[in-house]
């Protein structure tokens, strides 16, 4: 596959963003608790991953691994992770953390739309704000399906479409719908930032099913009212009323 047209811009931007994701990445590597997204929602409350003992010996792939902390958590559970990411600076930070925390696993420079592994190489695929918002779902979800063994699971966290509808080009999410829902997928917030992908729920369900997935869970995350975060597009006052993030848990059909 030729490189997607949006990728060069995304990669350049993430080369810059990687500086501000270094310390949060290190904190996540150091954490003994698995958490999700910008509100640090606890896995022990959400149960997106299911029984954690099942990950021992599992072959996992993280699509858009960034600093690699999600794969490090899976490694601590006994999994055999692989991380893939297109941004060399993010992978360099991941390698530093591997040394610092003594957890090593393969890190591949590449992109989720075309992953250099044979069909059915993995038991589990995950994306926490990696491919899930930076890659076209019509390219990366079929690729995830190809990579998974029958019965394998894909779990991904992304922005909730409601939050995307209510967020202006710059500034905090509002209680007002600001863009069209129908036809939404490729989203450009402004000329300074790379494009993102935010497919609404109906087409996402169709796509997942067309790729051979059954949907097991859609977890809509509610923020705690008092949490202060470092991001400038959403606050807890909004995200405790409406979902700003969601986790999809889907399983590849056996036949
Ligand atoms: C918010 S970070 C991922 C967070 C990750 N959980 C971490 O540990 O840092 C987003 C990542 O997606 C990566 N990315 C962007 N486009 C991608 C693509 N097409 N395929 C895979 N990863 C991509 C970026 O390079 C960046 O490292």
mmCIF file of C-alpha atoms and ligand atoms in Angstrom:
data_model
loop_
_atom_site.group_PDB
_atom_site.id
_atom_site.type_symbol
_atom_site.label_atom_id
_atom_site.label_comp_id
_atom_site.label_asym_id
_atom_site.label_seq_id
_atom_site.Cartn_x
_atom_site.Cartn_y
_atom_site.Cartn_z
ATOM 1 C CA UNK A 1 0.000 0.000 0.000
ATOM 2 C CA UNK A 2 1.284 3.495 -0.772
ATOM 3 C CA UNK A 3 1.531 5.768 2.242
ATOM 4 C CA UNK A 4 -1.798 7.533 3.000
ATOM 5 C CA UNK A 5 -1.925 11.169 1.804
ATOM 6 C CA UNK A 6 -2.495 12.561 5.333
ATOM 7 C CA UNK A 7 0.365 10.674 7.010
ATOM 8 C CA UNK A 8 3.328 12.993 6.319
ATOM 9 C CA UNK A 9 1.534 15.903 8.004
ATOM 10 C CA UNK A 10 0.525 13.726 10.987
ATOM 11 C CA UNK A 11 4.050 12.366 11.406
ATOM 12 C CA UNK A 12 5.624 15.848 11.343
ATOM 13 C CA UNK A 13 3.132 17.096 13.916
ATOM 14 C CA UNK A 14 3.705 14.112 16.203
ATOM 15 C CA UNK A 15 7.444 14.682 15.972
ATOM 16 C CA UNK A 16 6.748 18.027 17.669
ATOM 17 C CA UNK A 17 4.001 16.809 20.047
ATOM 18 C CA UNK A 18 6.319 14.028 21.243
ATOM 19 C CA UNK A 19 8.135 16.540 23.475
ATOM 20 C CA UNK A 20 5.025 17.289 25.522
ATOM 21 C CA UNK A 21 4.030 13.599 25.637
ATOM 22 C CA UNK A 22 7.378 12.522 27.137
ATOM 23 C CA UNK A 23 6.646 13.124 30.847
ATOM 24 C CA UNK A 24 3.025 11.884 30.696
ATOM 25 C CA UNK A 25 4.384 8.831 28.863
ATOM 26 C CA UNK A 26 6.911 8.175 31.605
ATOM 27 C CA UNK A 27 4.231 8.533 34.315
ATOM 28 C CA UNK A 28 2.056 6.010 32.475
ATOM 29 C CA UNK A 29 4.984 3.582 32.123
ATOM 30 C CA UNK A 30 5.577 3.873 35.892
ATOM 31 C CA UNK A 31 1.907 3.344 36.769
ATOM 32 C CA UNK A 32 0.879 0.010 38.219
ATOM 33 C CA UNK A 33 -2.727 0.773 37.375
ATOM 34 C CA UNK A 34 -4.154 0.495 33.847
ATOM 35 C CA UNK A 35 -6.125 3.624 32.990
ATOM 36 C CA UNK A 36 -7.898 4.930 29.920
ATOM 37 C CA UNK A 37 -7.798 8.254 28.128
ATOM 38 C CA UNK A 38 -7.565 11.824 29.298
ATOM 39 C CA UNK A 39 -9.624 11.269 32.475
ATOM 40 C CA UNK A 40 -7.457 8.370 33.674
ATOM 41 C CA UNK A 41 -10.570 6.195 33.905
ATOM 42 C CA UNK A 42 -9.587 3.011 35.732
ATOM 43 C CA UNK A 43 -9.641 -0.302 33.887
ATOM 44 C CA UNK A 44 -10.791 -1.845 37.170
ATOM 45 C CA UNK A 45 -14.011 0.238 36.842
ATOM 46 C CA UNK A 46 -14.518 -0.061 33.062
ATOM 47 C CA UNK A 47 -13.456 -3.680 32.442
ATOM 48 C CA UNK A 48 -12.701 -2.962 28.773
ATOM 49 C CA UNK A 49 -9.914 -5.551 28.741
ATOM 50 C CA UNK A 50 -11.899 -8.258 30.544
ATOM 51 C CA UNK A 51 -10.155 -10.803 32.746
ATOM 52 C CA UNK A 52 -6.543 -9.622 32.958
ATOM 53 C CA UNK A 53 -5.190 -13.149 33.502
ATOM 54 C CA UNK A 54 -6.078 -14.030 29.865
ATOM 55 C CA UNK A 55 -3.245 -11.816 28.537
ATOM 56 C CA UNK A 56 -0.478 -14.181 29.705
ATOM 57 C CA UNK A 57 1.225 -15.479 26.567
ATOM 58 C CA UNK A 58 -1.035 -13.486 24.221
ATOM 59 C CA UNK A 59 0.451 -11.984 21.078
ATOM 60 C CA UNK A 60 -0.710 -8.377 21.015
ATOM 61 C CA UNK A 61 -0.234 -5.440 18.663
ATOM 62 C CA UNK A 62 -0.672 -1.777 19.525
ATOM 63 C CA UNK A 63 -1.640 0.279 16.475
ATOM 64 C CA UNK A 64 -0.164 3.735 17.027
ATOM 65 C CA UNK A 65 1.778 2.825 20.155
ATOM 66 C CA UNK A 66 3.370 6.254 20.705
ATOM 67 C CA UNK A 67 5.418 6.061 23.906
ATOM 68 C CA UNK A 68 4.336 2.444 24.309
ATOM 69 C CA UNK A 69 2.871 2.478 27.809
ATOM 70 C CA UNK A 70 -0.222 0.482 26.849
ATOM 71 C CA UNK A 71 1.970 -2.294 25.458
ATOM 72 C CA UNK A 72 4.130 -2.063 28.590
ATOM 73 C CA UNK A 73 1.017 -2.671 30.719
ATOM 74 C CA UNK A 74 0.180 -5.696 28.557
ATOM 75 C CA UNK A 75 3.770 -6.952 28.934
ATOM 76 C CA UNK A 76 3.404 -6.679 32.732
ATOM 77 C CA UNK A 77 0.344 -8.937 32.402
ATOM 78 C CA UNK A 78 2.497 -11.527 30.609
ATOM 79 C CA UNK A 79 1.600 -10.672 27.001
ATOM 80 C CA UNK A 80 4.062 -10.583 24.099
ATOM 81 C CA UNK A 81 3.413 -7.136 22.650
ATOM 82 C CA UNK A 82 4.484 -5.474 19.431
ATOM 83 C CA UNK A 83 4.063 -1.735 18.918
ATOM 84 C CA UNK A 84 3.839 0.071 15.581
ATOM 85 C CA UNK A 85 3.954 3.826 15.071
ATOM 86 C CA UNK A 86 4.982 6.098 12.162
ATOM 87 C CA UNK A 87 6.710 8.816 14.242
ATOM 88 C CA UNK A 88 10.428 8.198 14.916
ATOM 89 C CA UNK A 89 10.482 10.649 17.856
ATOM 90 C CA UNK A 90 7.665 8.791 19.617
ATOM 91 C CA UNK A 91 9.435 5.474 19.063
ATOM 92 C CA UNK A 92 12.718 6.941 20.360
ATOM 93 C CA UNK A 93 10.929 7.917 23.588
ATOM 94 C CA UNK A 94 9.363 4.457 23.791
ATOM 95 C CA UNK A 95 12.842 2.909 23.494
ATOM 96 C CA UNK A 96 14.165 5.142 26.306
ATOM 97 C CA UNK A 97 11.294 4.008 28.534
ATOM 98 C CA UNK A 98 11.931 0.364 27.630
ATOM 99 C CA UNK A 99 15.471 0.716 28.963
ATOM 100 C CA UNK A 100 14.442 2.762 32.014
ATOM 101 C CA UNK A 101 11.710 0.328 33.083
ATOM 102 C CA UNK A 102 13.399 -2.867 31.906
ATOM 103 C CA UNK A 103 10.517 -3.980 29.674
ATOM 104 C CA UNK A 104 11.501 -4.661 26.061
ATOM 105 C CA UNK A 105 9.291 -5.578 23.117
ATOM 106 C CA UNK A 106 9.515 -4.998 19.348
ATOM 107 C CA UNK A 107 8.771 -1.445 18.185
ATOM 108 C CA UNK A 108 8.208 -1.039 14.453
ATOM 109 C CA UNK A 109 8.268 2.163 12.454
ATOM 110 C CA UNK A 110 5.218 1.916 10.234
ATOM 111 C CA UNK A 111 1.540 2.756 10.062
ATOM 112 C CA UNK A 112 -1.658 1.001 11.010
ATOM 113 C CA UNK A 113 -3.122 1.060 7.526
ATOM 114 C CA UNK A 114 -0.490 -1.437 6.314
ATOM 115 C CA UNK A 115 1.232 -3.532 8.966
ATOM 116 C CA UNK A 116 4.154 -5.790 7.968
ATOM 117 C CA UNK A 117 2.875 -9.026 9.555
ATOM 118 C CA UNK A 118 1.127 -12.017 7.999
ATOM 119 C CA UNK A 119 -2.612 -12.617 8.366
ATOM 120 C CA UNK A 120 -3.810 -13.886 11.774
ATOM 121 C CA UNK A 121 -0.538 -13.077 13.585
ATOM 122 C CA UNK A 122 -2.158 -11.691 16.760
ATOM 123 C CA UNK A 123 -4.672 -12.589 19.473
ATOM 124 C CA UNK A 124 -5.369 -9.003 20.449
ATOM 125 C CA UNK A 125 -5.067 -5.535 18.898
ATOM 126 C CA UNK A 126 -5.376 -2.248 20.741
ATOM 127 C CA UNK A 127 -5.286 1.445 19.972
ATOM 128 C CA UNK A 128 -5.515 4.193 22.554
ATOM 129 C CA UNK A 129 -5.804 7.419 20.530
ATOM 130 C CA UNK A 130 -3.333 6.006 17.994
ATOM 131 C CA UNK A 131 -4.740 4.615 14.758
ATOM 132 C CA UNK A 132 -8.163 5.097 16.355
ATOM 133 C CA UNK A 133 -8.185 8.807 15.505
ATOM 134 C CA UNK A 134 -5.136 9.385 13.278
ATOM 135 C CA UNK A 135 -5.753 6.731 10.616
ATOM 136 C CA UNK A 136 -8.701 6.362 8.234
ATOM 137 C CA UNK A 137 -10.966 3.701 9.772
ATOM 138 C CA UNK A 138 -11.757 2.389 6.282
ATOM 139 C CA UNK A 139 -8.050 1.460 6.006
ATOM 140 C CA UNK A 140 -6.927 0.545 9.544
ATOM 141 C CA UNK A 141 -9.957 -1.478 10.730
ATOM 142 C CA UNK A 142 -9.819 -3.985 7.810
ATOM 143 C CA UNK A 143 -6.073 -4.214 8.481
ATOM 144 C CA UNK A 144 -6.693 -4.958 12.181
ATOM 145 C CA UNK A 145 -9.185 -7.648 11.129
ATOM 146 C CA UNK A 146 -6.577 -9.177 8.819
ATOM 147 C CA UNK A 147 -3.957 -9.256 11.584
ATOM 148 C CA UNK A 148 -6.209 -10.936 14.165
ATOM 149 C CA UNK A 149 -6.787 -14.645 14.569
ATOM 150 C CA UNK A 150 -10.441 -15.761 14.490
ATOM 151 C CA UNK A 151 -11.884 -15.015 17.937
ATOM 152 C CA UNK A 152 -9.249 -12.307 18.522
ATOM 153 C CA UNK A 153 -10.287 -8.964 19.987
ATOM 154 C CA UNK A 154 -9.775 -5.365 18.940
ATOM 155 C CA UNK A 155 -10.131 -2.668 21.610
ATOM 156 C CA UNK A 156 -9.844 1.003 20.757
ATOM 157 C CA UNK A 157 -10.363 4.289 22.524
ATOM 158 C CA UNK A 158 -11.208 7.477 20.646
ATOM 159 C CA UNK A 159 -13.084 10.747 21.040
ATOM 160 C CA UNK A 160 -16.833 10.324 21.304
ATOM 161 C CA UNK A 161 -18.572 11.765 18.200
ATOM 162 C CA UNK A 162 -20.721 14.029 20.429
ATOM 163 C CA UNK A 163 -17.552 15.741 21.667
ATOM 164 C CA UNK A 164 -16.338 16.186 18.088
ATOM 165 C CA UNK A 165 -19.670 17.783 17.125
ATOM 166 C CA UNK A 166 -19.506 20.240 20.037
ATOM 167 C CA UNK A 167 -15.838 21.300 19.871
ATOM 168 C CA UNK A 168 -14.917 24.520 18.035
ATOM 169 C CA UNK A 169 -11.799 24.957 15.880
ATOM 170 C CA UNK A 170 -9.986 26.300 18.921
ATOM 171 C CA UNK A 171 -11.159 26.310 22.518
ATOM 172 C CA UNK A 172 -13.304 24.201 24.821
ATOM 173 C CA UNK A 173 -16.225 21.973 23.889
ATOM 174 C CA UNK A 174 -19.542 23.791 24.091
ATOM 175 C CA UNK A 175 -23.130 22.636 24.780
ATOM 176 C CA UNK A 176 -23.921 23.453 21.117
ATOM 177 C CA UNK A 177 -23.680 21.262 18.022
ATOM 178 C CA UNK A 178 -21.140 22.975 15.766
ATOM 179 C CA UNK A 179 -20.670 20.636 12.798
ATOM 180 C CA UNK A 180 -22.604 18.122 10.733
ATOM 181 C CA UNK A 181 -22.887 14.539 11.995
ATOM 182 C CA UNK A 182 -23.954 12.989 8.708
ATOM 183 C CA UNK A 183 -20.949 12.447 6.452
ATOM 184 C CA UNK A 184 -18.401 13.060 9.205
ATOM 185 C CA UNK A 185 -15.125 11.097 9.061
ATOM 186 C CA UNK A 186 -12.040 13.097 8.050
ATOM 187 C CA UNK A 187 -11.900 16.188 10.277
ATOM 188 C CA UNK A 188 -9.579 19.175 9.986
ATOM 189 C CA UNK A 189 -9.814 21.347 13.105
ATOM 190 C CA UNK A 190 -7.632 24.096 11.633
ATOM 191 C CA UNK A 191 -4.789 24.542 9.158
ATOM 192 C CA UNK A 192 -2.106 24.217 11.903
ATOM 193 C CA UNK A 193 -3.024 20.682 12.999
ATOM 194 C CA UNK A 194 -3.028 17.325 11.211
ATOM 195 C CA UNK A 195 -6.329 15.838 10.188
ATOM 196 C CA UNK A 196 -8.140 13.360 12.420
ATOM 197 C CA UNK A 197 -10.781 10.695 11.745
ATOM 198 C CA UNK A 198 -14.097 10.633 13.581
ATOM 199 C CA UNK A 199 -16.559 8.231 12.024
ATOM 200 C CA UNK A 200 -20.077 8.377 13.567
ATOM 201 C CA UNK A 201 -21.615 5.363 15.280
ATOM 202 C CA UNK A 202 -23.855 4.024 12.476
ATOM 203 C CA UNK A 203 -21.134 3.820 9.816
ATOM 204 C CA UNK A 204 -18.648 2.558 12.431
ATOM 205 C CA UNK A 205 -20.976 -0.359 13.298
ATOM 206 C CA UNK A 206 -21.441 -1.139 9.579
ATOM 207 C CA UNK A 207 -17.673 -1.027 8.989
ATOM 208 C CA UNK A 208 -16.846 -3.259 11.959
ATOM 209 C CA UNK A 209 -19.446 -5.823 10.936
ATOM 210 C CA UNK A 210 -18.322 -5.712 7.277
ATOM 211 C CA UNK A 211 -14.784 -6.472 8.521
ATOM 212 C CA UNK A 212 -16.015 -9.547 10.378
ATOM 213 C CA UNK A 213 -16.248 -8.135 13.904
ATOM 214 C CA UNK A 214 -19.007 -8.619 16.461
ATOM 215 C CA UNK A 215 -19.426 -5.706 18.851
ATOM 216 C CA UNK A 216 -19.145 -6.736 22.486
ATOM 217 C CA UNK A 217 -19.141 -3.387 24.257
ATOM 218 C CA UNK A 218 -19.211 0.342 23.652
ATOM 219 C CA UNK A 219 -18.103 2.098 26.832
ATOM 220 C CA UNK A 220 -18.912 5.826 27.005
ATOM 221 C CA UNK A 221 -16.629 7.462 29.536
ATOM 222 C CA UNK A 222 -18.054 9.991 31.999
ATOM 223 C CA UNK A 223 -15.493 12.382 33.484
ATOM 224 C CA UNK A 224 -15.345 13.010 37.229
ATOM 225 C CA UNK A 225 -16.710 16.549 37.849
ATOM 226 C CA UNK A 226 -13.624 17.790 39.717
ATOM 227 C CA UNK A 227 -10.806 16.545 37.445
ATOM 228 C CA UNK A 228 -8.451 19.138 35.930
ATOM 229 C CA UNK A 229 -6.592 18.058 32.764
ATOM 230 C CA UNK A 230 -3.896 19.565 30.555
ATOM 231 C CA UNK A 231 -5.873 19.504 27.319
ATOM 232 C CA UNK A 232 -7.405 22.730 26.008
ATOM 233 C CA UNK A 233 -10.347 21.331 24.057
ATOM 234 C CA UNK A 234 -12.483 19.871 26.817
ATOM 235 C CA UNK A 235 -13.100 20.232 30.549
ATOM 236 C CA UNK A 236 -14.733 18.129 33.225
ATOM 237 C CA UNK A 237 -17.793 20.407 33.423
ATOM 238 C CA UNK A 238 -18.640 19.348 29.839
ATOM 239 C CA UNK A 239 -17.394 15.770 29.985
ATOM 240 C CA UNK A 240 -19.286 14.931 33.173
ATOM 241 C CA UNK A 241 -22.530 15.800 31.302
ATOM 242 C CA UNK A 242 -21.753 14.286 27.891
ATOM 243 C CA UNK A 243 -19.301 11.568 26.818
ATOM 244 C CA UNK A 244 -15.988 12.883 25.508
ATOM 245 C CA UNK A 245 -14.375 9.469 24.976
ATOM 246 C CA UNK A 246 -15.494 5.958 24.122
ATOM 247 C CA UNK A 247 -13.976 2.482 24.053
ATOM 248 C CA UNK A 248 -15.039 -0.088 21.472
ATOM 249 C CA UNK A 249 -14.540 -3.760 22.314
ATOM 250 C CA UNK A 250 -15.058 -6.003 19.266
ATOM 251 C CA UNK A 251 -14.264 -9.629 18.450
ATOM 252 C CA UNK A 252 -13.386 -11.170 15.113
ATOM 253 C CA UNK A 253 -15.953 -13.795 14.193
ATOM 254 C CA UNK A 254 -14.728 -17.379 14.087
ATOM 255 C CA UNK A 255 -15.999 -17.941 10.563
HETATM 256 C C1 LIG B 1 -1.809 10.090 21.386
HETATM 257 S S1 LIG B 1 -0.493 9.124 20.689
HETATM 258 C C2 LIG B 1 -0.867 7.475 21.179
HETATM 259 C C3 LIG B 1 -0.936 7.339 22.609
HETATM 260 C C4 LIG B 1 -0.214 6.147 23.065
HETATM 261 N N1 LIG B 1 -1.157 5.362 23.838
HETATM 262 C C5 LIG B 1 1.055 6.514 23.801
HETATM 263 O O1 LIG B 1 1.528 5.696 24.536
HETATM 264 O O2 LIG B 1 1.644 7.559 23.588
HETATM 265 C C6 LIG B 1 -0.931 9.041 18.991
HETATM 266 C C7 LIG B 1 0.057 8.251 18.154
HETATM 267 O O3 LIG B 1 -0.574 7.870 16.941
HETATM 268 C C8 LIG B 1 0.458 7.790 16.006
HETATM 269 N N2 LIG B 1 -0.101 7.742 14.648
HETATM 270 C C9 LIG B 1 -0.429 8.759 13.835
HETATM 271 N N3 LIG B 1 -0.869 8.311 12.654
HETATM 272 C C10 LIG B 1 -0.819 6.959 12.717
HETATM 273 C C11 LIG B 1 -1.127 5.914 11.791
HETATM 274 N N4 LIG B 1 -1.600 6.181 10.582
HETATM 275 N N5 LIG B 1 -0.922 4.635 12.193
HETATM 276 C C12 LIG B 1 -0.463 4.365 13.427
HETATM 277 N N6 LIG B 1 -0.170 5.314 14.345
HETATM 278 C C13 LIG B 1 -0.350 6.594 13.994
HETATM 279 C C14 LIG B 1 1.311 9.024 16.280
HETATM 280 O O4 LIG B 1 2.592 8.913 15.715
HETATM 281 C C15 LIG B 1 1.305 9.053 17.791
HETATM 282 O O5 LIG B 1 2.437 8.441 18.331
#
